PDB file of C-alpha atoms in Angstrom:
ATOM      1  CA  UNK A 803      45.928 109.237 128.618  1.00  0.00           C
ATOM      2  CA  UNK A 804      47.099 111.487 125.808  1.00  0.00           C
ATOM      3  CA  UNK A 805      50.059 112.742 127.875  1.00  0.00           C
ATOM      4  CA  UNK A 806      51.163 109.187 128.665  1.00  0.00           C
ATOM      5  CA  UNK A 807      51.115 108.151 124.973  1.00  0.00           C
ATOM      6  CA  UNK A 808      53.119 111.220 123.927  1.00  0.00           C
ATOM      7  CA  UNK A 809      55.662 110.609 126.654  1.00  0.00           C
ATOM      8  CA  UNK A 810      56.154 106.969 125.552  1.00  0.00           C
ATOM      9  CA  UNK A 811      56.515 107.997 121.933  1.00  0.00           C
ATOM     10  CA  UNK A 812      59.082 110.628 122.867  1.00  0.00           C
ATOM     11  CA  UNK A 813      61.022 108.095 124.940  1.00  0.00           C
ATOM     12  CA  UNK A 814      61.075 105.575 122.066  1.00  0.00           C
ATOM     13  CA  UNK A 815      62.219 108.290 119.670  1.00  0.00           C
ATOM     14  CA  UNK A 816      64.969 109.297 122.110  1.00  0.00           C
ATOM     15  CA  UNK A 817      66.232 105.696 122.367  1.00  0.00           C
ATOM     16  CA  UNK A 818      66.133 105.387 118.555  1.00  0.00           C
ATOM     17  CA  UNK A 819      68.331 108.498 118.236  1.00  0.00           C
ATOM     18  CA  UNK A 820      70.785 107.057 120.788  1.00  0.00           C
ATOM     19  CA  UNK A 821      70.914 103.766 118.855  1.00  0.00           C
ATOM     20  CA  UNK A 822      71.681 105.533 115.565  1.00  0.00           C
ATOM     21  CA  UNK A 823      74.335 107.652 117.267  1.00  0.00           C
ATOM     22  CA  UNK A 824      75.923 104.536 118.732  1.00  0.00           C
ATOM     23  CA  UNK A 825      76.136 102.804 115.354  1.00  0.00           C
ATOM     24  CA  UNK A 826      77.555 105.959 113.772  1.00  0.00           C
ATOM     25  CA  UNK A 827      80.190 106.203 116.475  1.00  0.00           C
ATOM     26  CA  UNK A 828      81.219 102.578 116.016  1.00  0.00           C
ATOM     27  CA  UNK A 829      81.414 102.977 112.235  1.00  0.00           C
ATOM     28  CA  UNK A 830      83.462 106.167 112.564  1.00  0.00           C
ATOM     29  CA  UNK A 831      85.901 104.552 114.982  1.00  0.00           C
ATOM     30  CA  UNK A 832      86.251 101.527 112.724  1.00  0.00           C
ATOM     31  CA  UNK A 833      87.239 103.754 109.798  1.00  0.00           C
ATOM     32  CA  UNK A 834      89.837 105.618 111.828  1.00  0.00           C
ATOM     33  CA  UNK A 835      91.716 102.699 113.376  1.00  0.00           C
ATOM     34  CA  UNK A 836      93.783  99.833 111.981  1.00  0.00           C
ATOM     35  CA  UNK A 837      93.379  96.128 112.734  1.00  0.00           C
ATOM     36  CA  UNK A 838      95.207  96.643 116.061  1.00  0.00           C
ATOM     37  CA  UNK A 839      93.076  99.594 117.124  1.00  0.00           C
ATOM     38  CA  UNK A 840      95.735 102.239 116.383  1.00  0.00           C
ATOM     39  CA  UNK A 841      94.418 105.564 115.022  1.00  0.00           C
ATOM     40  CA  UNK A 842      94.835 106.229 111.316  1.00  0.00           C
ATOM     41  CA  UNK A 843      95.560 109.466 109.516  1.00  0.00           C
ATOM     42  CA  UNK A 844      92.417 111.603 109.278  1.00  0.00           C
ATOM     43  CA  UNK A 845      91.533 111.773 105.577  1.00  0.00           C
ATOM     44  CA  UNK A 846      89.829 115.126 106.131  1.00  0.00           C
ATOM     45  CA  UNK A 847      93.204 116.731 106.892  1.00  0.00           C
ATOM     46  CA  UNK A 848      92.150 118.044 110.287  1.00  0.00           C
ATOM     47  CA  UNK A 849      95.520 117.339 111.864  1.00  0.00           C
ATOM     48  CA  UNK A 850      96.887 113.998 110.768  1.00  0.00           C
ATOM     49  CA  UNK A 851      99.637 112.051 112.468  1.00  0.00           C
ATOM     50  CA  UNK A 852     102.747 113.476 113.985  1.00  0.00           C
ATOM     51  CA  UNK A 853     105.925 111.543 114.667  1.00  0.00           C
ATOM     52  CA  UNK A 854     107.002 108.193 113.139  1.00  0.00           C
ATOM     53  CA  UNK A 855     104.444 106.559 110.873  1.00  0.00           C
ATOM     54  CA  UNK A 856     103.926 103.543 108.617  1.00  0.00           C
ATOM     55  CA  UNK A 857     101.984 103.199 105.377  1.00  0.00           C
ATOM     56  CA  UNK A 858      98.814 101.249 106.136  1.00  0.00           C
ATOM     57  CA  UNK A 859      96.529 101.289 103.096  1.00  0.00           C
ATOM     58  CA  UNK A 860      96.245 102.300  99.450  1.00  0.00           C
ATOM     59  CA  UNK A 861      92.565 102.741  98.605  1.00  0.00           C
ATOM     60  CA  UNK A 862      90.344 104.159  95.879  1.00  0.00           C
ATOM     61  CA  UNK A 863      86.743 105.292  96.233  1.00  0.00           C
ATOM     62  CA  UNK A 864      85.678 101.704  95.500  1.00  0.00           C
ATOM     63  CA  UNK A 865      88.438  99.289  96.497  1.00  0.00           C
ATOM     64  CA  UNK A 866      91.375  98.646  98.779  1.00  0.00           C
ATOM     65  CA  UNK A 867      94.377  98.246  96.490  1.00  0.00           C
ATOM     66  CA  UNK A 868      96.858  97.291  99.214  1.00  0.00           C
ATOM     67  CA  UNK A 869      96.926  96.837 102.966  1.00  0.00           C
ATOM     68  CA  UNK A 870     100.271  96.587 104.767  1.00  0.00           C
ATOM     69  CA  UNK A 871     100.618  94.565 107.949  1.00  0.00           C
ATOM     70  CA  UNK A 872     103.590  94.718 110.267  1.00  0.00           C
ATOM     71  CA  UNK A 873     105.535  92.716 112.800  1.00  0.00           C
ATOM     72  CA  UNK A 874     107.021  95.405 114.969  1.00  0.00           C
ATOM     73  CA  UNK A 875     108.557  97.907 112.534  1.00  0.00           C
ATOM     74  CA  UNK A 876     108.869  95.453 109.623  1.00  0.00           C
ATOM     75  CA  UNK A 877     106.151  95.004 106.999  1.00  0.00           C
ATOM     76  CA  UNK A 878     105.566  91.256 106.707  1.00  0.00           C
ATOM     77  CA  UNK A 879     102.278  90.892 104.791  1.00  0.00           C
ATOM     78  CA  UNK A 880     100.642  92.816 101.956  1.00  0.00           C
ATOM     79  CA  UNK A 881      97.008  92.149 101.067  1.00  0.00           C
ATOM     80  CA  UNK A 882      96.117  93.299  97.551  1.00  0.00           C
ATOM     81  CA  UNK A 883      93.241  92.994  95.036  1.00  0.00           C
ATOM     82  CA  UNK A 884      90.974  89.947  95.322  1.00  0.00           C
ATOM     83  CA  UNK A 885      92.556  88.943  98.642  1.00  0.00           C
ATOM     84  CA  UNK A 886      95.919  88.290  97.017  1.00  0.00           C
ATOM     85  CA  UNK A 887      98.611  87.858  99.665  1.00  0.00           C
ATOM     86  CA  UNK A 888     102.305  88.743  99.617  1.00  0.00           C
ATOM     87  CA  UNK A 889     104.336  87.345 102.523  1.00  0.00           C
ATOM     88  CA  UNK A 890     107.717  88.870 103.327  1.00  0.00           C
ATOM     89  CA  UNK A 891     110.455  87.076 105.276  1.00  0.00           C
ATOM     90  CA  UNK A 892     113.611  88.620 106.716  1.00  0.00           C
ATOM     91  CA  UNK A 893     117.146  87.642 107.592  1.00  0.00           C
ATOM     92  CA  UNK A 894     118.001  90.236 110.185  1.00  0.00           C
ATOM     93  CA  UNK A 895     116.699  93.502 108.794  1.00  0.00           C
ATOM     94  CA  UNK A 896     116.993  92.450 105.132  1.00  0.00           C
ATOM     95  CA  UNK A 897     114.249  90.830 103.083  1.00  0.00           C
ATOM     96  CA  UNK A 898     115.333  87.307 102.163  1.00  0.00           C
ATOM     97  CA  UNK A 899     112.168  85.799 100.655  1.00  0.00           C
ATOM     98  CA  UNK A 900     108.920  87.042  99.134  1.00  0.00           C
ATOM     99  CA  UNK A 901     105.991  84.779  98.271  1.00  0.00           C
ATOM    100  CA  UNK A 902     102.816  85.707  96.421  1.00  0.00           C
ATOM    101  CA  UNK A 903      99.518  83.891  95.977  1.00  0.00           C
ATOM    102  CA  UNK A 904      96.672  85.545  94.128  1.00  0.00           C
ATOM    103  CA  UNK A 905      95.819  87.382  90.930  1.00  0.00           C
ATOM    104  CA  UNK A 906      97.729  89.828  88.703  1.00  0.00           C
ATOM    105  CA  UNK A 907      97.053  91.851  85.568  1.00  0.00           C
ATOM    106  CA  UNK A 908      99.560  89.965  83.419  1.00  0.00           C
ATOM    107  CA  UNK A 909      98.241  91.191  80.053  1.00  0.00           C
ATOM    108  CA  UNK A 910      98.071  94.854  81.069  1.00  0.00           C
ATOM    109  CA  UNK A 911      94.407  95.414  80.197  1.00  0.00           C
ATOM    110  CA  UNK A 912      93.624  97.060  83.535  1.00  0.00           C
ATOM    111  CA  UNK A 913      91.793  94.034  84.969  1.00  0.00           C
ATOM    112  CA  UNK A 914      93.023  91.173  87.117  1.00  0.00           C
ATOM    113  CA  UNK A 915      93.396  87.923  85.180  1.00  0.00           C
ATOM    114  CA  UNK A 916      91.208  84.974  86.105  1.00  0.00           C
ATOM    115  CA  UNK A 917      94.296  82.755  86.134  1.00  0.00           C
ATOM    116  CA  UNK A 918      95.842  82.667  89.599  1.00  0.00           C
ATOM    117  CA  UNK A 919      99.562  83.155  90.175  1.00  0.00           C
ATOM    118  CA  UNK A 920     101.892  81.754  92.795  1.00  0.00           C
ATOM    119  CA  UNK A 921     105.572  82.636  93.049  1.00  0.00           C
ATOM    120  CA  UNK A 922     108.467  82.496  95.465  1.00  0.00           C
ATOM    121  CA  UNK A 923     111.415  84.897  95.248  1.00  0.00           C
ATOM    122  CA  UNK A 924     114.760  84.504  96.983  1.00  0.00           C
ATOM    123  CA  UNK A 925     116.756  87.710  97.456  1.00  0.00           C
ATOM    124  CA  UNK A 926     120.541  87.826  97.823  1.00  0.00           C
ATOM    125  CA  UNK A 927     122.809  90.759  98.621  1.00  0.00           C
ATOM    126  CA  UNK A 928     126.326  91.886  97.694  1.00  0.00           C
ATOM    127  CA  UNK A 929     129.065  92.504 100.266  1.00  0.00           C
ATOM    128  CA  UNK A 930     128.096  96.184 100.376  1.00  0.00           C
ATOM    129  CA  UNK A 931     124.592  95.237 101.527  1.00  0.00           C
ATOM    130  CA  UNK A 932     122.890  96.160  98.258  1.00  0.00           C
ATOM    131  CA  UNK A 933     120.358  93.829  96.673  1.00  0.00           C
ATOM    132  CA  UNK A 934     122.158  91.848  93.958  1.00  0.00           C
ATOM    133  CA  UNK A 935     119.908  89.069  92.623  1.00  0.00           C
ATOM    134  CA  UNK A 936     116.332  87.882  92.827  1.00  0.00           C
ATOM    135  CA  UNK A 937     115.535  84.331  91.733  1.00  0.00           C
ATOM    136  CA  UNK A 938     111.916  83.411  91.076  1.00  0.00           C
ATOM    137  CA  UNK A 939     109.903  80.225  90.640  1.00  0.00           C
ATOM    138  CA  UNK A 940     106.411  80.959  89.306  1.00  0.00           C
ATOM    139  CA  UNK A 941     103.319  78.846  88.649  1.00  0.00           C
ATOM    140  CA  UNK A 942     100.121  79.912  86.882  1.00  0.00           C
ATOM    141  CA  UNK A 943      96.867  78.055  87.488  1.00  0.00           C
ATOM    142  CA  UNK A 944      93.604  78.020  85.531  1.00  0.00           C
ATOM    143  CA  UNK A 945      90.144  76.598  86.097  1.00  0.00           C
ATOM    144  CA  UNK A 946      89.105  74.435  83.129  1.00  0.00           C
ATOM    145  CA  UNK A 947      85.612  75.054  81.690  1.00  0.00           C
ATOM    146  CA  UNK A 948      82.822  72.807  82.996  1.00  0.00           C
ATOM    147  CA  UNK A 949      82.251  69.465  81.303  1.00  0.00           C
ATOM    148  CA  UNK A 950      78.495  68.850  80.796  1.00  0.00           C
ATOM    149  CA  UNK A 951      76.354  68.077  82.614  1.00  0.00           C
ATOM    150  CA  UNK A 952      78.431  69.999  85.203  1.00  0.00           C
ATOM    151  CA  UNK A 953      77.857  73.766  85.199  1.00  0.00           C
ATOM    152  CA  UNK A 954      80.664  74.908  87.506  1.00  0.00           C
ATOM    153  CA  UNK A 955      84.319  75.194  86.411  1.00  0.00           C
ATOM    154  CA  UNK A 956      86.697  72.532  87.627  1.00  0.00           C
ATOM    155  CA  UNK A 957      89.362  73.027  90.297  1.00  0.00           C
ATOM    156  CA  UNK A 958      92.444  75.155  89.611  1.00  0.00           C
ATOM    157  CA  UNK A 959      94.988  73.159  87.609  1.00  0.00           C
ATOM    158  CA  UNK A 960      98.578  73.981  86.741  1.00  0.00           C
ATOM    159  CA  UNK A 961      98.787  75.840  83.424  1.00  0.00           C
ATOM    160  CA  UNK A 962     102.521  76.593  83.246  1.00  0.00           C
ATOM    161  CA  UNK A 963     105.656  77.081  85.321  1.00  0.00           C
ATOM    162  CA  UNK A 964     108.646  79.342  84.793  1.00  0.00           C
ATOM    163  CA  UNK A 965     111.963  80.319  86.339  1.00  0.00           C
ATOM    164  CA  UNK A 966     113.421  83.824  86.283  1.00  0.00           C
ATOM    165  CA  UNK A 967     116.631  85.431  87.456  1.00  0.00           C
ATOM    166  CA  UNK A 968     116.965  89.188  88.000  1.00  0.00           C
ATOM    167  CA  UNK A 969     120.430  90.748  88.238  1.00  0.00           C
ATOM    168  CA  UNK A 970     120.198  94.112  89.970  1.00  0.00           C
ATOM    169  CA  UNK A 971     122.856  96.806  89.632  1.00  0.00           C
ATOM    170  CA  UNK A 972     123.237  99.978  91.684  1.00  0.00           C
ATOM    171  CA  UNK A 973     125.341 102.955  90.643  1.00  0.00           C
ATOM    172  CA  UNK A 974     128.521 102.856  92.760  1.00  0.00           C
ATOM    173  CA  UNK A 975     128.770 106.657  92.941  1.00  0.00           C
ATOM    174  CA  UNK A 976     125.140 107.536  93.679  1.00  0.00           C
ATOM    175  CA  UNK A 977     123.879 104.263  95.272  1.00  0.00           C
ATOM    176  CA  UNK A 978     120.746 104.583  93.095  1.00  0.00           C
ATOM    177  CA  UNK A 979     119.203 101.680  91.180  1.00  0.00           C
ATOM    178  CA  UNK A 980     120.919 101.597  87.782  1.00  0.00           C
ATOM    179  CA  UNK A 981     119.509  98.591  85.918  1.00  0.00           C
ATOM    180  CA  UNK A 982     117.746  95.230  86.161  1.00  0.00           C
ATOM    181  CA  UNK A 983     118.511  92.407  83.734  1.00  0.00           C
ATOM    182  CA  UNK A 984     115.924  89.625  83.645  1.00  0.00           C
ATOM    183  CA  UNK A 985     116.341  86.158  82.170  1.00  0.00           C
ATOM    184  CA  UNK A 986     113.364  83.827  82.116  1.00  0.00           C
ATOM    185  CA  UNK A 987     112.226  80.514  80.637  1.00  0.00           C
ATOM    186  CA  UNK A 988     109.560  77.796  80.942  1.00  0.00           C
ATOM    187  CA  UNK A 989     110.063  75.142  83.590  1.00  0.00           C
ATOM    188  CA  UNK A 990     108.855  71.921  81.966  1.00  0.00           C
ATOM    189  CA  UNK A 991     109.158  68.627  83.829  1.00  0.00           C
ATOM    190  CA  UNK A 992     111.504  66.225  82.059  1.00  0.00           C
ATOM    191  CA  UNK A 993     113.026  68.948  79.882  1.00  0.00           C
ATOM    192  CA  UNK A 994     116.409  70.620  80.549  1.00  0.00           C
ATOM    193  CA  UNK A 995     115.829  74.179  81.699  1.00  0.00           C
ATOM    194  CA  UNK A 996     117.068  77.037  79.513  1.00  0.00           C
ATOM    195  CA  UNK A 997     116.414  80.769  79.466  1.00  0.00           C
ATOM    196  CA  UNK A 998     114.364  81.755  76.406  1.00  0.00           C
ATOM    197  CA  UNK A 999     113.706  85.476  76.951  1.00  0.00           C
ATOM    198  CA  UNK A1000     115.390  88.484  78.499  1.00  0.00           C
ATOM    199  CA  UNK A1001     114.758  92.108  79.348  1.00  0.00           C
ATOM    200  CA  UNK A1002     116.934  95.005  80.422  1.00  0.00           C
ATOM    201  CA  UNK A1003     115.565  97.947  82.382  1.00  0.00           C
ATOM    202  CA  UNK A1004     117.593 101.147  82.734  1.00  0.00           C
ATOM    203  CA  UNK A1005     116.849 103.967  85.206  1.00  0.00           C
ATOM    204  CA  UNK A1006     117.614 107.702  84.825  1.00  0.00           C
ATOM    205  CA  UNK A1007     117.232 110.340  87.527  1.00  0.00           C
ATOM    206  CA  UNK A1008     116.598 114.020  88.084  1.00  0.00           C
ATOM    207  CA  UNK A1009     118.138 114.646  91.466  1.00  0.00           C
ATOM    208  CA  UNK A1010     117.013 111.788  93.703  1.00  0.00           C
ATOM    209  CA  UNK A1011     113.843 111.078  91.719  1.00  0.00           C
ATOM    210  CA  UNK A1012     113.373 108.624  88.858  1.00  0.00           C
ATOM    211  CA  UNK A1013     112.901 110.614  85.646  1.00  0.00           C
ATOM    212  CA  UNK A1014     112.920 107.893  82.985  1.00  0.00           C
ATOM    213  CA  UNK A1015     112.716 104.110  82.748  1.00  0.00           C
ATOM    214  CA  UNK A1016     113.370 102.238  79.499  1.00  0.00           C
ATOM    215  CA  UNK A1017     112.848  98.495  79.176  1.00  0.00           C
ATOM    216  CA  UNK A1018     114.007  96.327  76.260  1.00  0.00           C
ATOM    217  CA  UNK A1019     112.667  92.817  75.613  1.00  0.00           C
ATOM    218  CA  UNK A1020     114.114  90.099  73.385  1.00  0.00           C
ATOM    219  CA  UNK A1021     114.675  86.338  72.953  1.00  0.00           C
ATOM    220  CA  UNK A1022     117.556  84.209  74.220  1.00  0.00           C
ATOM    221  CA  UNK A1023     119.100  81.050  72.794  1.00  0.00           C
ATOM    222  CA  UNK A1024     122.103  79.069  73.975  1.00  0.00           C
ATOM    223  CA  UNK A1025     122.694  81.575  76.754  1.00  0.00           C
ATOM    224  CA  UNK A1026     123.078  84.449  74.257  1.00  0.00           C
ATOM    225  CA  UNK A1027     120.914  87.552  73.994  1.00  0.00           C
ATOM    226  CA  UNK A1028     119.053  88.068  70.735  1.00  0.00           C
ATOM    227  CA  UNK A1029     117.924  91.275  69.046  1.00  0.00           C
ATOM    228  CA  UNK A1030     115.538  93.542  70.957  1.00  0.00           C
ATOM    229  CA  UNK A1031     111.971  93.169  69.673  1.00  0.00           C
ATOM    230  CA  UNK A1032     110.041  95.391  72.120  1.00  0.00           C
ATOM    231  CA  UNK A1033     110.986  98.644  73.829  1.00  0.00           C
ATOM    232  CA  UNK A1034     108.904 100.678  76.311  1.00  0.00           C
ATOM    233  CA  UNK A1035     109.636 104.030  77.941  1.00  0.00           C
ATOM    234  CA  UNK A1036     108.179 105.538  81.124  1.00  0.00           C
ATOM    235  CA  UNK A1037     108.893 109.164  82.055  1.00  0.00           C
ATOM    236  CA  UNK A1038     108.077 111.133  85.220  1.00  0.00           C
ATOM    237  CA  UNK A1039     107.808 114.926  85.353  1.00  0.00           C
ATOM    238  CA  UNK A1040     107.043 117.886  87.596  1.00  0.00           C
ATOM    239  CA  UNK A1041     108.002 116.388  90.933  1.00  0.00           C
ATOM    240  CA  UNK A1042     106.819 118.140  94.078  1.00  0.00           C
ATOM    241  CA  UNK A1043     108.933 118.675  97.201  1.00  0.00           C
ATOM    242  CA  UNK A1044     106.694 116.630  99.498  1.00  0.00           C
ATOM    243  CA  UNK A1045     107.109 113.096 100.863  1.00  0.00           C
ATOM    244  CA  UNK A1046     106.056 110.018  98.898  1.00  0.00           C
ATOM    245  CA  UNK A1047     104.136 107.353 100.876  1.00  0.00           C
ATOM    246  CA  UNK A1048     106.485 104.739  99.416  1.00  0.00           C
ATOM    247  CA  UNK A1049     109.487 106.111 101.284  1.00  0.00           C
ATOM    248  CA  UNK A1050     108.040 104.134 104.209  1.00  0.00           C
ATOM    249  CA  UNK A1051     108.459 100.763 102.433  1.00  0.00           C
ATOM    250  CA  UNK A1052     111.700  98.723 102.078  1.00  0.00           C
ATOM    251  CA  UNK A1053     113.583  99.249  98.806  1.00  0.00           C
ATOM    252  CA  UNK A1054     113.875  95.488  98.218  1.00  0.00           C
ATOM    253  CA  UNK A1055     110.092  95.109  98.459  1.00  0.00           C
ATOM    254  CA  UNK A1056     109.534  98.011  96.036  1.00  0.00           C
ATOM    255  CA  UNK A1057     111.921  96.497  93.484  1.00  0.00           C
ATOM    256  CA  UNK A1058     110.194  93.133  93.842  1.00  0.00           C
ATOM    257  CA  UNK A1059     106.804  94.789  93.316  1.00  0.00           C
ATOM    258  CA  UNK A1060     108.023  96.201  89.987  1.00  0.00           C
ATOM    259  CA  UNK A1061     108.790  92.649  88.823  1.00  0.00           C
ATOM    260  CA  UNK A1062     105.294  91.254  89.407  1.00  0.00           C
ATOM    261  CA  UNK A1063     104.310  91.720  85.750  1.00  0.00           C
ATOM    262  CA  UNK A1064     106.077  92.696  82.524  1.00  0.00           C
ATOM    263  CA  UNK A1065     104.322  96.068  82.518  1.00  0.00           C
ATOM    264  CA  UNK A1066     104.713  96.961  86.202  1.00  0.00           C
ATOM    265  CA  UNK A1067     107.528  99.391  85.303  1.00  0.00           C
ATOM    266  CA  UNK A1068     104.832 102.055  85.139  1.00  0.00           C
ATOM    267  CA  UNK A1069     104.952 102.012  88.952  1.00  0.00           C
ATOM    268  CA  UNK A1070     108.623 103.043  89.022  1.00  0.00           C
ATOM    269  CA  UNK A1071     107.603 106.309  90.692  1.00  0.00           C
ATOM    270  CA  UNK A1072     107.525 104.297  93.942  1.00  0.00           C
ATOM    271  CA  UNK A1073     111.334 104.425  93.909  1.00  0.00           C
ATOM    272  CA  UNK A1074     111.324 108.237  94.233  1.00  0.00           C
ATOM    273  CA  UNK A1075     111.289 110.199  97.516  1.00  0.00           C
ATOM    274  CA  UNK A1076     108.935 112.806  95.993  1.00  0.00           C
ATOM    275  CA  UNK A1077     105.792 112.655  93.851  1.00  0.00           C
ATOM    276  CA  UNK A1078     105.570 113.279  90.065  1.00  0.00           C
ATOM    277  CA  UNK A1079     102.557 115.302  88.957  1.00  0.00           C
ATOM    278  CA  UNK A1080     102.750 113.824  85.440  1.00  0.00           C
ATOM    279  CA  UNK A1081     103.998 110.590  83.916  1.00  0.00           C
ATOM    280  CA  UNK A1082     103.919 109.123  80.435  1.00  0.00           C
ATOM    281  CA  UNK A1083     104.127 105.746  78.724  1.00  0.00           C
ATOM    282  CA  UNK A1084     105.524 105.327  75.196  1.00  0.00           C
ATOM    283  CA  UNK A1085     105.782 102.227  73.011  1.00  0.00           C
ATOM    284  CA  UNK A1086     109.085 102.919  71.274  1.00  0.00           C
ATOM    285  CA  UNK A1087     108.584 100.021  68.880  1.00  0.00           C
ATOM    286  CA  UNK A1088     105.877 101.622  66.756  1.00  0.00           C
ATOM    287  CA  UNK A1089     106.868 103.742  63.699  1.00  0.00           C
ATOM    288  CA  UNK A1090     105.638 107.002  65.275  1.00  0.00           C
ATOM    289  CA  UNK A1091     105.672 106.677  69.080  1.00  0.00           C
ATOM    290  CA  UNK A1092     102.867 108.635  70.757  1.00  0.00           C
ATOM    291  CA  UNK A1093     103.155 109.042  74.546  1.00  0.00           C
ATOM    292  CA  UNK A1094     100.146 108.393  76.754  1.00  0.00           C
ATOM    293  CA  UNK A1095     100.292 111.076  79.465  1.00  0.00           C
ATOM    294  CA  UNK A1096      98.580 111.058  82.864  1.00  0.00           C
ATOM    295  CA  UNK A1097      98.569 113.848  85.445  1.00  0.00           C
ATOM    296  CA  UNK A1098      97.218 114.563  88.913  1.00  0.00           C
ATOM    297  CA  UNK A1099      96.858 117.188  91.625  1.00  0.00           C
ATOM    298  CA  UNK A1100      98.136 115.860  94.933  1.00  0.00           C
ATOM    299  CA  UNK A1101      96.724 116.275  98.432  1.00  0.00           C
ATOM    300  CA  UNK A1102      99.065 116.386 101.439  1.00  0.00           C
ATOM    301  CA  UNK A1103      98.776 116.210 105.198  1.00  0.00           C
ATOM    302  CA  UNK A1104     100.263 118.842 107.570  1.00  0.00           C
ATOM    303  CA  UNK A1105     103.466 116.778 107.866  1.00  0.00           C
ATOM    304  CA  UNK A1106     103.924 117.070 104.049  1.00  0.00           C
ATOM    305  CA  UNK A1107     103.167 113.388 103.353  1.00  0.00           C
ATOM    306  CA  UNK A1108     101.148 112.833 100.194  1.00  0.00           C
ATOM    307  CA  UNK A1109      97.668 111.502 100.980  1.00  0.00           C
ATOM    308  CA  UNK A1110      96.010 111.400  97.549  1.00  0.00           C
ATOM    309  CA  UNK A1111      97.169 111.239  93.937  1.00  0.00           C
ATOM    310  CA  UNK A1112      96.104 109.586  90.656  1.00  0.00           C
ATOM    311  CA  UNK A1113      92.822 108.579  92.316  1.00  0.00           C
ATOM    312  CA  UNK A1114      94.464 106.670  95.172  1.00  0.00           C
ATOM    313  CA  UNK A1115      94.212 107.616  98.861  1.00  0.00           C
ATOM    314  CA  UNK A1116      97.102 106.748 101.188  1.00  0.00           C
ATOM    315  CA  UNK A1117      96.326 106.002 104.841  1.00  0.00           C
ATOM    316  CA  UNK A1118      98.974 105.940 107.545  1.00  0.00           C
ATOM    317  CA  UNK A1119      99.241 104.532 111.051  1.00  0.00           C
ATOM    318  CA  UNK A1120     101.570 105.355 113.960  1.00  0.00           C
ATOM    319  CA  UNK A1121     104.820 103.404 113.874  1.00  0.00           C
TER     320      UNK A1121
END
C-alpha cells in the first residue's frame, strides 16, 4: 500500500511539473513573437535578427510606449500610452493623412493629461517629393465634474478646437530638414478664423545627425508675426556609429510625431541615423539659462541596431 501511494504522489508531481513547463513555454513564446506570430529580437542579445527588419515596440520596464503595426511593409497604426491610436494613410508610398485619438502630455509635466485629444493632419508634398505642408484640425475633450447626487464624471465634452498649418522646409543642398514654421489659432463656431500664435523651429546638424534644435514662440495678429516671447533649445552630443531604431520609420511620420505637443522637440533625435549619448534642454528666455542634461549608455544587437537607451527598450520584427 505504501508503494502505491508513493507512486501516485510521484505521478501527480510529474504532471504538475509538466503543467508548469507548458505555461512557461507559452509565456516565453508569447514574449518573443508579434501579433502575427513572427519572432521578435531576443532582448538577451543571444543572436537577434538578421536581414530586413521593422521596429515593433518601444517599451520600458513598466509600460509599452509605442507599438507599430504594419500593412505589408508600411506602418499604418501606432498604439501609444493609454491605448491612444495613430492611424496612417498613404497615397502610393507617401503618407497623406495622419489621425490621432487619445491622450498627450500637453503641459510637459511628464504625465498624460486627462483631457483627450483628437486631430487629423493632411500632408502635402512639393514637386521634388519632399514634405511641404501639414494642416491640422484638433479638438480637445474634457469630462465635466459630477453634479450631485451623481458621483461619476459626465461624458467627454468638447473643450476647444484649433487649426494649425506647418510649413516645412528642407535644405536644397543637403536634403535635410531645415525648419518648420507653425501658425495656429482657435477654431470657434460663428467667428472668422485667424491665426493667433506662431513658432519657428530651426535644425542644425553635425554630419547627418541633428546637433541642435531651437524653437521660438510668439503671437500673431492680422497675419503678421509678433515679437518672440519664448525660446527653447535642444542639443544632442556624443553620437555613436550604430543604427537608430527610428531609421526604420517614415520621415513624414517622424516629423508629424514632433508636432504632437509644443514640447515634443525634445524627441528630435529620432531624425538622426545614429544615437546621441547625451542631450540637453535649455530655456533661453530666463536671465541665466541653465541646461538640463540627460545621458545614457546604449545597448546594441549584433547587427549594430540600438536596443536600449534612456530607459527604453526597442524590439524589432522581421520585415
